[in-house]
């Protein structure tokens, strides 16, 4: 179910979990579009040569996943702000899930706040963020 | 060993001063690829024929180039790591419309833990349309871990 209006949102509501595509081909596609196509993002061996555990999903791509997740939940949502903390690396070709929960609703302003977390298969937080979103009334 | 950064002096000398200005082009095809690879489904981000077609709201955090820190900024006592990004969208960014970006040091602060002091620097890129109307800000947080005094 998607959200159309602010009145459809409940405090504490959980957004549908989103499993982003962190496969190498998709990360390369993003990296080229963003102009962030350095080898640490597009080549596992090159990343390991830098001492990294593997190619990294760019932090800005994780941020993009958060925005996409919000739009999948509420297609007309206008994202006003996303503040993202990169706590630990997100590795290409590993599986992650993103969860989100509504933590505030300002009915007068027509806005909600959402906490978002990118977790690995062990349930460890890799990236977390907060978004402020405007919804139609 | 490098001297610890003097946070008060850095704030006094550098906070709020624009240290870089440059133009940014926003290409429609790149916006679409950016959006689709992130998993966007909303046509206003994925379809150039949509009447409300625009760059994804987080697109400004991808803008790079220019000076990383102000001229005269002291040598950092370690390699800076990207600790986070924040974007604030004020107006839709329309592909094809050139933007002007101005950077300043927005904040400097510290956190201290058992392994020593960490210094956070927030670099803010402010983006303006051709009428000099602000359209977005993109913040990059850089963290430096200082080694404890020996």
Coordinates of C-alpha atoms in Angstrom, one line a residue:
Chain A
X1 CA 0.0 0.0 0.0
X2 CA 1.3 3.5 -0.9
X3 CA 0.7 6.7 1.0
X4 CA -1.1 9.4 -0.9
X5 CA -1.8 12.0 1.8
X6 CA -0.5 13.1 5.2
X7 CA -3.7 11.9 6.8
X8 CA -2.8 8.4 5.7
X9 CA 0.4 8.3 7.8
X10 CA 0.4 7.0 11.4
X11 CA 3.0 7.8 14.0
X12 CA 5.3 4.9 14.4
X13 CA 4.4 3.5 11.1
X14 CA 7.0 1.3 9.5
X15 CA 7.8 1.8 5.8
X16 CA 7.9 -1.3 3.7
X17 CA 11.4 -2.8 3.9
X18 CA 13.5 -2.1 0.8
X19 CA 16.3 -4.4 -0.5
X20 CA 18.5 -2.2 -2.6
X21 CA 20.4 -3.5 -5.6
X22 CA 24.1 -3.4 -4.5
X23 CA 25.3 -5.7 -7.3
X24 CA 28.5 -4.6 -9.0
X25 CA 26.8 -3.8 -12.4
X26 CA 24.2 -1.5 -10.7
X27 CA 26.9 0.2 -8.5
X28 CA 28.9 0.8 -11.7
X29 CA 25.9 2.3 -13.4
X30 CA 25.4 4.6 -10.4
X31 CA 29.0 5.5 -10.2
X32 CA 29.2 6.5 -13.8
X33 CA 26.1 8.6 -13.5
X34 CA 27.3 10.3 -10.4
X35 CA 30.9 10.8 -11.6
X36 CA 32.2 8.7 -8.7
X37 CA 33.6 5.9 -10.8
X38 CA 36.9 5.4 -9.0
X39 CA 38.1 1.8 -8.7
X40 CA 37.3 1.6 -5.0
X41 CA 33.7 1.6 -6.1
X42 CA 33.8 -0.4 -9.2
X43 CA 36.5 -3.1 -8.8
X44 CA 36.8 -5.5 -5.9
X45 CA 40.5 -6.3 -6.5
X46 CA 41.4 -2.6 -6.7
X47 CA 39.5 -1.9 -3.5
X48 CA 41.2 -4.7 -1.7
X49 CA 44.6 -3.4 -2.9
X50 CA 43.6 -0.2 -0.9
X51 CA 43.0 -2.3 2.2
X52 CA 39.3 -2.3 1.9
X53 CA 37.2 -5.5 2.3
X54 CA 35.9 -5.1 -1.2
X55 CA 34.4 -2.5 -3.6
X56 CA 32.4 0.0 -1.7
X57 CA 28.9 1.2 -2.4
X58 CA 29.3 5.0 -2.5
X59 CA 27.8 6.7 0.5
X60 CA 25.8 8.9 -1.7
X61 CA 24.3 5.8 -3.3
X62 CA 23.1 4.6 0.1
X63 CA 21.6 8.1 0.5
X64 CA 19.9 7.7 -2.8
X65 CA 18.5 4.3 -1.7
X66 CA 16.9 6.1 1.3
X67 CA 15.2 8.6 -1.0
X68 CA 14.0 5.9 -3.4
X69 CA 12.5 4.0 -0.5
X70 CA 10.6 7.0 0.7
X71 CA 9.2 7.5 -2.8
X72 CA 8.2 3.9 -3.1
X73 CA 6.2 4.3 0.1
X74 CA 4.8 7.8 -0.8
X75 CA 5.2 8.5 -4.5
X76 CA 4.2 12.2 -4.1
X77 CA 6.4 12.9 -1.1
X78 CA 8.7 15.9 -1.5
X79 CA 11.9 15.1 0.3
X80 CA 13.1 18.4 1.9
X81 CA 16.1 17.0 3.8
X82 CA 18.0 13.8 4.2
X83 CA 20.8 13.7 6.8
X84 CA 22.9 10.5 6.5
X85 CA 25.6 9.1 8.7
X86 CA 28.0 6.6 7.3
X87 CA 28.8 4.3 10.2
X88 CA 30.5 1.4 8.4
X89 CA 31.2 0.4 4.8
X90 CA 28.5 -1.0 2.6
X91 CA 30.2 -3.6 0.4
X92 CA 29.3 -4.3 -3.2
X93 CA 27.6 -7.7 -3.9
X94 CA 26.6 -8.1 -0.3
X95 CA 22.9 -8.1 0.8
X96 CA 21.4 -5.2 2.7
X97 CA 18.0 -4.2 3.8
X98 CA 16.6 -0.7 4.6
X99 CA 14.0 -0.1 7.3
X100 CA 12.2 3.1 8.1
X101 CA 9.9 4.3 10.8
X102 CA 7.8 7.5 11.1
X103 CA 9.0 9.4 14.2
X104 CA 7.1 12.6 13.9
X105 CA 4.1 14.1 12.2
X106 CA 3.6 17.9 11.9
X107 CA 0.1 18.2 10.6
X108 CA 0.2 22.0 10.5
X109 CA 3.3 22.0 8.2
X110 CA 2.2 18.9 6.3
X111 CA 5.5 17.2 7.1
X112 CA 6.7 13.9 8.6
X113 CA 10.1 12.7 9.9
X114 CA 11.4 9.3 9.1
X115 CA 14.3 7.4 10.6
X116 CA 16.0 5.1 8.2
X117 CA 18.6 2.4 8.7
X118 CA 20.7 0.3 6.2
X119 CA 21.5 -3.0 7.8
X120 CA 23.6 -6.0 6.7
X121 CA 22.6 -9.6 6.9
X122 CA 23.9 -9.8 10.5
X123 CA 21.5 -7.0 11.4
X124 CA 24.4 -4.5 11.9
X125 CA 23.7 -0.9 11.1
X126 CA 25.9 0.4 8.3
X127 CA 24.2 3.7 7.4
X128 CA 21.4 5.6 9.2
X129 CA 19.6 8.7 8.4
X130 CA 16.7 11.0 9.1
X131 CA 14.5 12.5 6.4
X132 CA 12.0 15.4 6.6
X133 CA 9.3 14.9 4.0
X134 CA 6.4 17.0 2.9
X135 CA 3.2 15.2 1.9
X136 CA 0.0 16.4 0.2
X137 CA -2.9 17.1 2.6
Chain B
X1 CA 53.5 14.3 15.9
X2 CA 51.2 16.9 14.4
X3 CA 49.8 19.5 16.8
X4 CA 46.1 19.1 17.7
X5 CA 43.8 21.4 15.7
X6 CA 42.8 24.6 17.6
X7 CA 39.0 24.4 17.1
X8 CA 38.2 27.8 18.4
X9 CA 40.8 29.4 16.1
X10 CA 39.5 27.4 13.1
X11 CA 36.0 28.6 13.8
X12 CA 37.1 32.2 14.2
X13 CA 39.2 32.1 11.0
X14 CA 37.2 30.1 8.5
X15 CA 33.6 29.6 9.5
X16 CA 31.1 30.9 6.9
X17 CA 33.7 32.2 4.4
X18 CA 33.1 31.1 0.8
X19 CA 36.3 29.5 -0.4
X20 CA 35.2 28.0 -3.7
X21 CA 32.8 28.8 -6.4
X22 CA 32.1 26.9 -9.6
X23 CA 29.4 25.9 -12.1
X24 CA 27.7 22.6 -12.2
X25 CA 25.9 21.1 -15.2
X26 CA 22.9 18.7 -14.6
X27 CA 22.5 16.2 -17.4
X28 CA 19.1 14.5 -17.9
X29 CA 20.5 11.1 -18.8
X30 CA 22.7 11.0 -15.8
X31 CA 19.8 12.0 -13.6
X32 CA 17.8 9.1 -14.9
X33 CA 20.6 6.6 -14.5
X34 CA 21.2 8.0 -11.0
X35 CA 17.6 7.6 -10.1
X36 CA 17.0 4.2 -11.6
X37 CA 20.2 2.7 -10.0
X38 CA 19.0 3.9 -6.6
X39 CA 15.7 2.1 -7.2
X40 CA 13.5 5.2 -7.8
X41 CA 10.2 4.5 -9.4
X42 CA 8.6 7.9 -9.5
X43 CA 8.4 9.1 -13.1
X44 CA 9.4 12.7 -12.2
X45 CA 12.9 11.3 -11.6
X46 CA 13.0 8.5 -14.1
X47 CA 11.2 9.9 -17.2
X48 CA 12.5 12.9 -19.0
X49 CA 9.1 13.3 -20.7
X50 CA 7.4 13.7 -17.3
X51 CA 6.1 17.3 -17.0
X52 CA 7.7 17.6 -13.6
X53 CA 11.0 15.9 -14.6
X54 CA 13.8 16.8 -12.1
X55 CA 17.0 15.6 -10.6
X56 CA 16.7 13.2 -7.7
X57 CA 16.6 15.1 -4.4
X58 CA 19.9 13.7 -3.2
X59 CA 21.7 14.4 -6.5
X60 CA 23.5 17.5 -5.1
X61 CA 25.6 15.4 -2.8
X62 CA 27.3 13.9 -5.8
X63 CA 28.8 17.3 -6.9
X64 CA 32.6 17.3 -6.6
X65 CA 35.5 19.3 -7.6
X66 CA 37.1 22.5 -6.6
X67 CA 38.9 23.2 -3.3
X68 CA 38.3 20.7 -0.5
X69 CA 39.2 23.1 2.3
X70 CA 39.9 26.9 2.5
X71 CA 43.2 28.3 1.6
X72 CA 45.4 28.5 4.7
X73 CA 43.6 25.7 6.5
X74 CA 46.1 23.9 8.7
X75 CA 47.4 20.5 7.7
X76 CA 45.1 17.8 9.0
X77 CA 46.5 15.3 11.5
X78 CA 45.4 12.3 9.6
X79 CA 43.4 11.2 6.6
X80 CA 39.9 12.6 6.6
X81 CA 37.1 10.1 6.3
X82 CA 33.6 10.8 4.8
X83 CA 31.4 10.6 7.9
X84 CA 28.1 11.6 6.3
X85 CA 26.1 13.6 3.8
X86 CA 23.1 15.8 4.2
X87 CA 21.1 17.4 1.5
X88 CA 18.4 20.1 1.8
X89 CA 16.2 20.6 -1.3
X90 CA 14.5 24.0 -1.6
X91 CA 13.5 23.9 -5.3
X92 CA 13.4 21.2 -7.9
X93 CA 16.7 21.0 -9.9
X94 CA 15.8 20.9 -13.6
X95 CA 18.3 19.1 -15.8
X96 CA 19.8 21.5 -18.4
X97 CA 19.7 24.5 -16.0
X98 CA 23.2 25.4 -14.9
X99 CA 23.9 25.8 -11.2
X100 CA 26.4 27.8 -9.3
X101 CA 27.9 26.2 -6.2
X102 CA 29.6 28.1 -3.4
X103 CA 31.4 26.2 -0.6
X104 CA 32.1 27.3 2.9
X105 CA 33.1 25.7 6.2
X106 CA 29.8 25.4 8.0
X107 CA 30.8 23.8 11.3
X108 CA 33.8 22.4 13.2
X109 CA 33.3 20.4 16.3
X110 CA 34.8 17.6 18.3
X111 CA 33.8 14.4 20.0
X112 CA 36.1 12.7 22.5
X113 CA 36.2 9.0 23.2
X114 CA 38.5 6.4 24.7
X115 CA 40.6 6.4 21.6
X116 CA 41.1 10.1 21.5
X117 CA 39.5 13.1 20.0
X118 CA 37.7 13.2 16.7
X119 CA 37.4 16.4 14.8
X120 CA 34.4 16.9 12.5
X121 CA 34.3 19.4 9.8
X122 CA 31.1 20.2 7.8
X123 CA 31.6 21.6 4.4
X124 CA 28.5 23.1 2.9
X125 CA 27.9 23.5 -0.8
X126 CA 25.2 26.0 -1.6
X127 CA 23.6 25.7 -5.0
X128 CA 22.0 28.6 -6.9
X129 CA 20.0 28.8 -10.1
X130 CA 20.9 31.3 -12.9
X131 CA 18.7 33.9 -11.0
X132 CA 20.9 33.4 -7.9
X133 CA 17.9 31.8 -6.1
X134 CA 19.1 29.0 -3.7
X135 CA 17.9 25.5 -4.8
X136 CA 19.7 23.2 -2.4
X137 CA 22.5 22.7 0.0
X138 CA 24.7 19.6 0.3
X139 CA 26.8 19.1 3.4
X140 CA 29.8 16.8 3.6
X141 CA 31.0 15.8 7.1
X142 CA 34.7 14.9 7.3
X143 CA 36.0 13.3 10.4
X144 CA 39.7 13.2 11.5
X145 CA 40.8 11.0 14.4
X146 CA 43.6 12.7 16.3
X147 CA 46.1 10.5 18.1
X148 CA 46.2 11.0 21.8
X149 CA 49.2 12.9 23.2
X150 CA 52.2 10.7 24.0

